[in-house]
XYZ file of C-alpha atoms in Angstrom:
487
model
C 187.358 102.687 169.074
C 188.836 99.501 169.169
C 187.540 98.003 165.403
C 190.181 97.716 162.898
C 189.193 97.843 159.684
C 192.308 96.092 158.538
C 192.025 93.198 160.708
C 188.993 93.134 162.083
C 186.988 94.387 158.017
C 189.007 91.124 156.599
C 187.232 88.924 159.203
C 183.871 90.328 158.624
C 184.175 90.349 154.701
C 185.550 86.854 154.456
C 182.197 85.555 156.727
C 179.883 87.371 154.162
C 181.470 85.858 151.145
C 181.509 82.470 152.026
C 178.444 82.301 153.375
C 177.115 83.666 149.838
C 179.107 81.070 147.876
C 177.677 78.241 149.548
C 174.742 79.345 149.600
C 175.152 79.701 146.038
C 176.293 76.265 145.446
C 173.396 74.791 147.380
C 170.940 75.933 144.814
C 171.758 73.003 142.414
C 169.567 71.027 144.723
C 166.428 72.385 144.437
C 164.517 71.158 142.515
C 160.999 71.704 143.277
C 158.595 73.777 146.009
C 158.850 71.174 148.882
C 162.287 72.077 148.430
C 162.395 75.215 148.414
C 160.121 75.626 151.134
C 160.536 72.965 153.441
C 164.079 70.844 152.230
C 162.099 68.183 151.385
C 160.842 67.473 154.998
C 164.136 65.700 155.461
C 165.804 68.083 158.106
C 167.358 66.048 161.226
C 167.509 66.712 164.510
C 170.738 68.460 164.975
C 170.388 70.309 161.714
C 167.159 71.282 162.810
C 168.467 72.760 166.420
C 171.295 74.836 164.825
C 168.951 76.223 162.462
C 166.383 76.642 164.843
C 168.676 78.189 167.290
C 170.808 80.545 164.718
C 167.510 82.370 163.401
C 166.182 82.956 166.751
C 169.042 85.057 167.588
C 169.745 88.550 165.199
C 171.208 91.936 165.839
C 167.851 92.956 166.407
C 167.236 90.177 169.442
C 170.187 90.961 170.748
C 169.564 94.716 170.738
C 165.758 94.149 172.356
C 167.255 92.491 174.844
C 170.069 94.510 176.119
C 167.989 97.668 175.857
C 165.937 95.572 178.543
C 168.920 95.082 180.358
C 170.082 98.780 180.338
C 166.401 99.841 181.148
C 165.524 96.740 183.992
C 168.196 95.230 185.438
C 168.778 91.953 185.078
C 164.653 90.967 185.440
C 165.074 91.786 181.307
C 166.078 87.990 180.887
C 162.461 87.356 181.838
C 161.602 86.833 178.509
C 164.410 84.043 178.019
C 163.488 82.323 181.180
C 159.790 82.117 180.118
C 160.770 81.164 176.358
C 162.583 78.097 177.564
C 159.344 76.854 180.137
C 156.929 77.438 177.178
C 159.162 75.447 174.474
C 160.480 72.610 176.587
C 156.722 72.011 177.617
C 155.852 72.204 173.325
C 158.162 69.931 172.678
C 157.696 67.669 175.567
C 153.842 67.422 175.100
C 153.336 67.987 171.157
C 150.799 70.568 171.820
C 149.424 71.430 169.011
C 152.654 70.860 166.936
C 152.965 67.141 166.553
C 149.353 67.596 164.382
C 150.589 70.612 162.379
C 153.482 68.211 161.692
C 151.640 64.617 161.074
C 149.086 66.953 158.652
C 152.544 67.369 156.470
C 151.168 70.990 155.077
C 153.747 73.755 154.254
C 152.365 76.655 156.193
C 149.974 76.785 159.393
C 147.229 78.842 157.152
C 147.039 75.457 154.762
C 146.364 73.603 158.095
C 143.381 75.384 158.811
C 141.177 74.915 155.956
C 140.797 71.256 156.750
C 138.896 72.996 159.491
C 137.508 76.188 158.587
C 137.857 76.491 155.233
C 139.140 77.958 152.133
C 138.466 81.357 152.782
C 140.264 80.823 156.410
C 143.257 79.898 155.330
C 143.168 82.943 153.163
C 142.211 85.472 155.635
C 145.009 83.583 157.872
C 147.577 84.260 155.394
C 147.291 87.666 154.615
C 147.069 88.799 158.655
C 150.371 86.673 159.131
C 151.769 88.240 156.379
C 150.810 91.771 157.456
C 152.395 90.976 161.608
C 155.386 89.235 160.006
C 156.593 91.939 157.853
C 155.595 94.893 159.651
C 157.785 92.938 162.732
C 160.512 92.516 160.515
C 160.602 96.047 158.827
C 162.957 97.282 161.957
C 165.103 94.877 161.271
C 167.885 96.202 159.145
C 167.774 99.475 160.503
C 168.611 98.326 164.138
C 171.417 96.180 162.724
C 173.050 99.441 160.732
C 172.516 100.986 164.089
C 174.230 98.481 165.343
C 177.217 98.492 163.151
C 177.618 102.375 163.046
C 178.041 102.288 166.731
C 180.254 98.537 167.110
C 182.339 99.552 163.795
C 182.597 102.832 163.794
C 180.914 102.908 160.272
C 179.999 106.168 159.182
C 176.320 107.120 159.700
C 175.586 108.422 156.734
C 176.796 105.179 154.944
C 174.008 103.107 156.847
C 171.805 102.810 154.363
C 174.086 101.574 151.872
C 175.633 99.062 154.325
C 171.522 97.749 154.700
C 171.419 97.479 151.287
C 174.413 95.284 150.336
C 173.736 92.889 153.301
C 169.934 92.492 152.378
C 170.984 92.293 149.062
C 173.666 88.900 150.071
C 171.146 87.402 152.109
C 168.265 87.575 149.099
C 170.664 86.256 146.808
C 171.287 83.062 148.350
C 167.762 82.830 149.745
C 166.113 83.334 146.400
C 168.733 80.592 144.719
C 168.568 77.973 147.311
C 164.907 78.532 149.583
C 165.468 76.404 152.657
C 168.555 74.765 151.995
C 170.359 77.571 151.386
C 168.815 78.883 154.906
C 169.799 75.994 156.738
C 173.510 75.238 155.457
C 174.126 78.682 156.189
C 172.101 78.104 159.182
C 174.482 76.017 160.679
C 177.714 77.910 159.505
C 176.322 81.220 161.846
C 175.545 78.587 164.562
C 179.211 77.704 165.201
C 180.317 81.086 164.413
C 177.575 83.245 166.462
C 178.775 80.493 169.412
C 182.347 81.266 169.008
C 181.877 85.177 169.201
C 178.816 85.170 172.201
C 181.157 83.435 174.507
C 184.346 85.270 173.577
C 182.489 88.768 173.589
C 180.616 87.486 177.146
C 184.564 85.540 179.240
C 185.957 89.346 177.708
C 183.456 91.529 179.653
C 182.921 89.496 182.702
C 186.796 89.777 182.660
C 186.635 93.538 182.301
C 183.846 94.248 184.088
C 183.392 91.597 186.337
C 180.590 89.832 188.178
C 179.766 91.556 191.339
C 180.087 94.935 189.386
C 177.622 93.769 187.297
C 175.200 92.875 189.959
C 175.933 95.809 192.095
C 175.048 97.972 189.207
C 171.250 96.105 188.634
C 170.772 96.646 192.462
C 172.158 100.184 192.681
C 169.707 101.250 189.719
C 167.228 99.583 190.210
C 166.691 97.833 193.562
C 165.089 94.479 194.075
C 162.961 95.329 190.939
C 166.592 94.556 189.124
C 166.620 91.301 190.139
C 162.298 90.385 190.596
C 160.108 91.813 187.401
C 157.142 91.322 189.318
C 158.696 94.315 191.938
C 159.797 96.396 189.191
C 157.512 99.274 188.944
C 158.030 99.630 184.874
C 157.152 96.003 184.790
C 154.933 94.248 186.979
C 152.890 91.133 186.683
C 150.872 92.376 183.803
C 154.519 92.222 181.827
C 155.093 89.129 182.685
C 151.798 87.431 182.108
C 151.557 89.790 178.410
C 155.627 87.844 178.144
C 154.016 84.576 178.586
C 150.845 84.737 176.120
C 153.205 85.957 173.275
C 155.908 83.854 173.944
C 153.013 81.013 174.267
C 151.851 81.761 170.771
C 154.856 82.444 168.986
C 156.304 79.346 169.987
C 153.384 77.608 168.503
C 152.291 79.973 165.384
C 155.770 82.006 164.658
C 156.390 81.340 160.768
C 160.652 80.604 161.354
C 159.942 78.286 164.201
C 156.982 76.178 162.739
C 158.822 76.121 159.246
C 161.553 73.727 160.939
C 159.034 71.647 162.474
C 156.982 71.310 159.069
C 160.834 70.919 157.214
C 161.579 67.753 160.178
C 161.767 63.932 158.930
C 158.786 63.395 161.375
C 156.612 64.501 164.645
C 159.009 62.705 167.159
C 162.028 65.089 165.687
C 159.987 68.429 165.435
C 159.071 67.550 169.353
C 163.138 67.048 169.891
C 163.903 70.077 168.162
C 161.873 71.729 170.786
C 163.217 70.194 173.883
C 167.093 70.274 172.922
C 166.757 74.080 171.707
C 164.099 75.287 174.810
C 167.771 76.054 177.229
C 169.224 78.290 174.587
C 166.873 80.534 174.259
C 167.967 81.164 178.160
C 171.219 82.288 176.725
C 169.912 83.995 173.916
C 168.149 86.223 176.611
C 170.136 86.378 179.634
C 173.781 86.913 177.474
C 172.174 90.461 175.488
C 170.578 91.005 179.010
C 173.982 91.221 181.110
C 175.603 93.363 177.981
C 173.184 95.715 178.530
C 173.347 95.660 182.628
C 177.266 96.256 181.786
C 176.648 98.875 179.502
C 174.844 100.181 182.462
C 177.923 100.278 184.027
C 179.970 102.188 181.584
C 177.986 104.519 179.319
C 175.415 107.044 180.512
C 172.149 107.738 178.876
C 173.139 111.563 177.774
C 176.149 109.828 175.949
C 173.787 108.306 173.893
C 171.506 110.834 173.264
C 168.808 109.866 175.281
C 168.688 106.440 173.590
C 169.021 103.389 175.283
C 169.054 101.148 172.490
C 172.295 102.647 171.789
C 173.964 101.977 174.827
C 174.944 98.286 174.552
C 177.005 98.256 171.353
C 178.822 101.498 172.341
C 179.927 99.782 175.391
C 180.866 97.264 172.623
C 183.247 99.394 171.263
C 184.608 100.257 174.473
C 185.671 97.287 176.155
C 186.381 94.327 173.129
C 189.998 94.986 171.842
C 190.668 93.983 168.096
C 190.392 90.771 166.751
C 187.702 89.540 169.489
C 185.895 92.716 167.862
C 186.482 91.381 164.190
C 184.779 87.999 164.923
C 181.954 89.707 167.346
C 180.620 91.558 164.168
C 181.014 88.450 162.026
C 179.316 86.694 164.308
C 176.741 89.307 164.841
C 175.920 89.528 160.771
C 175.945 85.774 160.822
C 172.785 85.897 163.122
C 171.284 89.221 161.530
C 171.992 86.719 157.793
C 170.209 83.497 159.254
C 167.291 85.729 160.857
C 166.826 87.864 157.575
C 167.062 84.872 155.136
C 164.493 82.806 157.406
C 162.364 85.840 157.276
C 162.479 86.624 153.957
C 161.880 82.367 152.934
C 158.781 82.170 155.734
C 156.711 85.488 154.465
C 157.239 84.215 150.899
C 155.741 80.723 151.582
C 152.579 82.474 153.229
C 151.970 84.387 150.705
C 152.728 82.048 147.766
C 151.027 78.871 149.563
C 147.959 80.440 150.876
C 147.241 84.220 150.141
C 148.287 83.458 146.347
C 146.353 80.167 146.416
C 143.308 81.671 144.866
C 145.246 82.115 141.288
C 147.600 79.442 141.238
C 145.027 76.327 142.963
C 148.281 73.928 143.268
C 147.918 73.714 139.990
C 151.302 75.511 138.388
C 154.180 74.108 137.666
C 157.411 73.649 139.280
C 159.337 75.570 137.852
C 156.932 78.746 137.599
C 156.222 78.399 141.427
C 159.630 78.554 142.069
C 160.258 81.542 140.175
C 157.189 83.081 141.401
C 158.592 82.110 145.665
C 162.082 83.912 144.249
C 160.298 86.930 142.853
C 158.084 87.083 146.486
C 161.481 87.490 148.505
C 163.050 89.731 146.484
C 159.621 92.101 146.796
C 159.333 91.300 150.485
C 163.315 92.057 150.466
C 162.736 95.922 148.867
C 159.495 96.210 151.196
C 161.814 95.702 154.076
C 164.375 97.884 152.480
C 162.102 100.802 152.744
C 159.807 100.495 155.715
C 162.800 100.289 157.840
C 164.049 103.631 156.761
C 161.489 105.355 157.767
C 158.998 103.927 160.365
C 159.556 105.707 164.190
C 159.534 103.148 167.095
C 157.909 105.214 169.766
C 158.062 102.448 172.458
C 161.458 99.848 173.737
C 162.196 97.578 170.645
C 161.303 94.728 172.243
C 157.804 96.141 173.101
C 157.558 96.937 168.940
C 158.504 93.202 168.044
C 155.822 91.879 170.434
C 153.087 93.657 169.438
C 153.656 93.334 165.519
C 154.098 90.007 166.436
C 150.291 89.511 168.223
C 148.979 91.289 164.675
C 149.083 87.324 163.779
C 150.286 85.374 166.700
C 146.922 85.714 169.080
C 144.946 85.152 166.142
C 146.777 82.328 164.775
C 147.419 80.906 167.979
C 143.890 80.654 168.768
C 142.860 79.305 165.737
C 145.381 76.612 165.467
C 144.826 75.189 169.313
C 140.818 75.803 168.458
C 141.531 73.570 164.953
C 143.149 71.118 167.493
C 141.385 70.617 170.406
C 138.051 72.932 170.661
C 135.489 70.363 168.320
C 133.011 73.247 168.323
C 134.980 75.572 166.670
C 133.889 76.650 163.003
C 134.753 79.528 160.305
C 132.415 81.753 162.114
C 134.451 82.012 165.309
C 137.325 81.836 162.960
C 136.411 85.125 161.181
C 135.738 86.521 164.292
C 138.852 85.818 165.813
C 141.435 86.789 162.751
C 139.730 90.418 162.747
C 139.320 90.681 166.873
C 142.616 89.382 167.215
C 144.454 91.495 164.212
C 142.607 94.771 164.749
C 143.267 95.107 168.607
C 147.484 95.356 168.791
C 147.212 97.102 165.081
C 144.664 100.153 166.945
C 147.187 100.233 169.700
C 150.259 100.880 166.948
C 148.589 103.284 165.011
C 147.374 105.135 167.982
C 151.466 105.416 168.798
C 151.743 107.424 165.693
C 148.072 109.969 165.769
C 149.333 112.780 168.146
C 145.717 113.125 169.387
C 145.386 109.545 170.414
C 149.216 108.971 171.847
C 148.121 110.341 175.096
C 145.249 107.396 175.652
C 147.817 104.823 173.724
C 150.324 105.662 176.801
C 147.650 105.497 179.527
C 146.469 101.582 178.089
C 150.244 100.366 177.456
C 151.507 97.455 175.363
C 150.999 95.052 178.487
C 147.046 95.827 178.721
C 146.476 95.825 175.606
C 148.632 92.590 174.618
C 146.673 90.896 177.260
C 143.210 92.749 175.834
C 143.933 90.875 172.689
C 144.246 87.561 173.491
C 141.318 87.839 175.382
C 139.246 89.385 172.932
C 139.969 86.671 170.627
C 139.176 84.065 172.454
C 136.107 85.394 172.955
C 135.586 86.151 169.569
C 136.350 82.667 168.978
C 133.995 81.055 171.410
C 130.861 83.237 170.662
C 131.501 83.095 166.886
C 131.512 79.349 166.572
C 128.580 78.921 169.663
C 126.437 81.423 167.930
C 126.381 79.369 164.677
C 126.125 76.281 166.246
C 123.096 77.923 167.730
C 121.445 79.044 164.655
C 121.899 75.383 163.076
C 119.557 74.567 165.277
């Protein structure tokens, strides 16, 4: 074990305290919603890209990807490759986002009832808030996971470590909303930088390139290398990889949150473009941990659990000091994910599923307090749920389909509200039940012993694909069939 606690703890500890102080100090300038929601919609460009950038990438992405590494070879950077197509084409074009921006609302649920409706935007809200938090409930678990096995911590102290460090990132979240998030944003972009590409020049010097690519090959053939050839992947994963991706590029709360916080449309659009190439690193550097922890750490070492594998090779292979700031760096992510999080579920539910008490019409001050209260709820919600739900498929297969709970719905609703002039509330109901109901069944099947067997026959990739389709459906017949009956 190569952490020192020593060295390595003082590194770690120092990280977490100053990122709490300033995002203490930040909270002098909030001082109403738009701020705590949105800074102000003053965000700028390079701002915008480290923050965009640093809460895209947590313990928990890193740990979804390099279990796809240890699992698939080096076709588990898939998902980055596809990421940066479907963003760089976003931001190039403005699909979709450049009107969410120009509409200036807070949330993409608000957006929609200039098209659907009140009730809508309701029904939106509470199914986003429902796939956001059940995605995020894993969260702090995988990251104690992660430290137990990087740090040597004690297992049976995991809980308590998940509760101090969801208990710093609340803090300065519920003091300082957005601004908080994106000053300490930008302090875990520079620091998650610096420990990525010492952790990465440290096993390419230990393991070394060819051993790496030997070792995809060796266990896994071509299908390594090609995901299409992969027989635990296919086409139907990569097509399922690009309609999630797709949507949650266009409809994920911490992503459309900094294009709703930019100074304009032509910025959001730039955010997009400059960030698309990282989230090629973001995948492929996870991706080749895993393919090395391929290399050194079997499967029974691990007790059968894949997920594990990367951060004990972790242990293995970075000496002290390089250690120290790869956990620093590591909690810096896991702190800019969890506080973005936290911030984007509590502006769903205060904007839109709490809009039928409060009508816009309290005041500043109490809708603060009330958007503090929400993340500290959301905060012990999370604490909970993630000690005792079972993921029963890879993690990165779990995120995805909590993820379509709100993202095929959404998604469909906000290019319909865009582009499709036909579309009405109808095919808007439609598609928010269709589109929530068909990845939930699919879940909760997972869990019903009697149903598993079916659930494994179907798999995520079918019925990922099954949902988009249904709702588009949904979506088309809904709004034709009312259209119709005006007649």
């Amino acid at each position: 074990m190569q952490f020192n606690w020593s060295v390595d703890g003082s590194i770690v500890g120092l990280y977490i305290l100053l990122s709490l102080v300033v995002g203490i100090i930040v909270r002098k300038y909030v001082k109403n919603v738009n701020d705590f929601l949105v800074a102000g919609r003053n965000v700028d460009l390079h701002v915008g890209i480290a923050s965009l950038a640093a809460t895209e990438f947590g313990i928990i992405t890193c740990m979804a990807a390099a279990q796809l590494g240890y699992k698939y070879g080096f076709a588990g950077a898939t998902v980055g490759l596809i990421m940066t197509i479907v963003m760089f084409t976003v931001g190039k074009t403005g699909f979709c986002i450049e009107p969410l921006r120009k509409a200036g609302v807070v949330t993409i649920p608000e957006f929609f009832e200039h098209k659907f409706g009140k009730k809508v935007r309701w029904a939106a809200g509470v199914v986003i808030v429902l796939g956001g938090l059940l995605n995020m409930g894993v969260f702090l678990r995988t990251g104690g996971e992660f430290l137990v096995a990087v740090a040597g911590l004690k297992p049976e102290y995991l809980e308590i470590t998940m509760t101090i460090l969801l208990l710093v990132v609340a803090l300065y979240t519920i003091l300082g909303g957005m601004l908080s998030v994106l000053v300490t944003d930008y302090m875990q972009f520079i620091l998650m930088s610096v420990g990525l590409v010492l952790t990465t020049c440290t096993i390419f010097y230990q393991v070394g390139w060819d051993t790496l690519f030997d070792t995809a090959i060796s266990n896994y053939g071509a299908g390594g290398i090609n995901p299409f050839v992969n027989p635990n992947l296919g086409w139907q994963y990569v097509l399922y990889t690009a309609l999630v991706l797709t949507a949650t590029v266009l409809t994920w709360q911490t992503m459309v949150s900094r294009v709703l916080s930019a100074k304009d449309a032509n910025v959001a659009k730039k955010m997009y473009t400059r960030t698309s190439l990282f989230y090629i690193v973001r995948s492929l550097i996870p991706v080749m941990w895993g393919v090395a922890a391929l290399a050194f750490v079997s499967l029974e070492s691990v007790g059968g659990k894949p997920i594990q594998a990367m951060p004990t090779m972790l242990s293995i292979v970075i000496p002290t000091g390089i250690i120290g700031l790869l956990v620093a760096a590591m909690l810096a992510a896991d702190m800019s994910t969890n506080s973005s999080y936290l911030l984007g579920w509590a502006s769903v539910i205060y904007n839109d599923v709490l809009i039928i008490f409060h009508k816009n019409k309290w005041s500043e001050r109490k809708s603060i307090a009330v958007n503090r209260v929400l993340v500290a709820l959301i905060g012990v919600f999370l604490l909970f749920y993630g000690l005792w739900y079972p993921l029963k498929s890879d993690l990165w297969v779990y995120m995805t389909l909590t993820a379509t709970i709100y993202s095929v719905a959404v998604s469909t609703l906000l290019i319909s509200a865009c582009y499709f002039k036909k579309a009405n509330n109808w095919g808007a109901y439609a598609t928010i039940v269709v589109g929530a109901l068909t990845p939930l069944s699919y879940l909760i099947a997972q869990q019903i012993p009697a149903l598993e067997p079916i659930a494994a026959k179907i798999g995520p990739y079918y019925s990922g694909i099954t949902a988009f389709v249904f709702a588009w459906i949904a979506m088309i017949v809904g709004s034709l069939l009312k259209n119709a009956l005006r007649k």
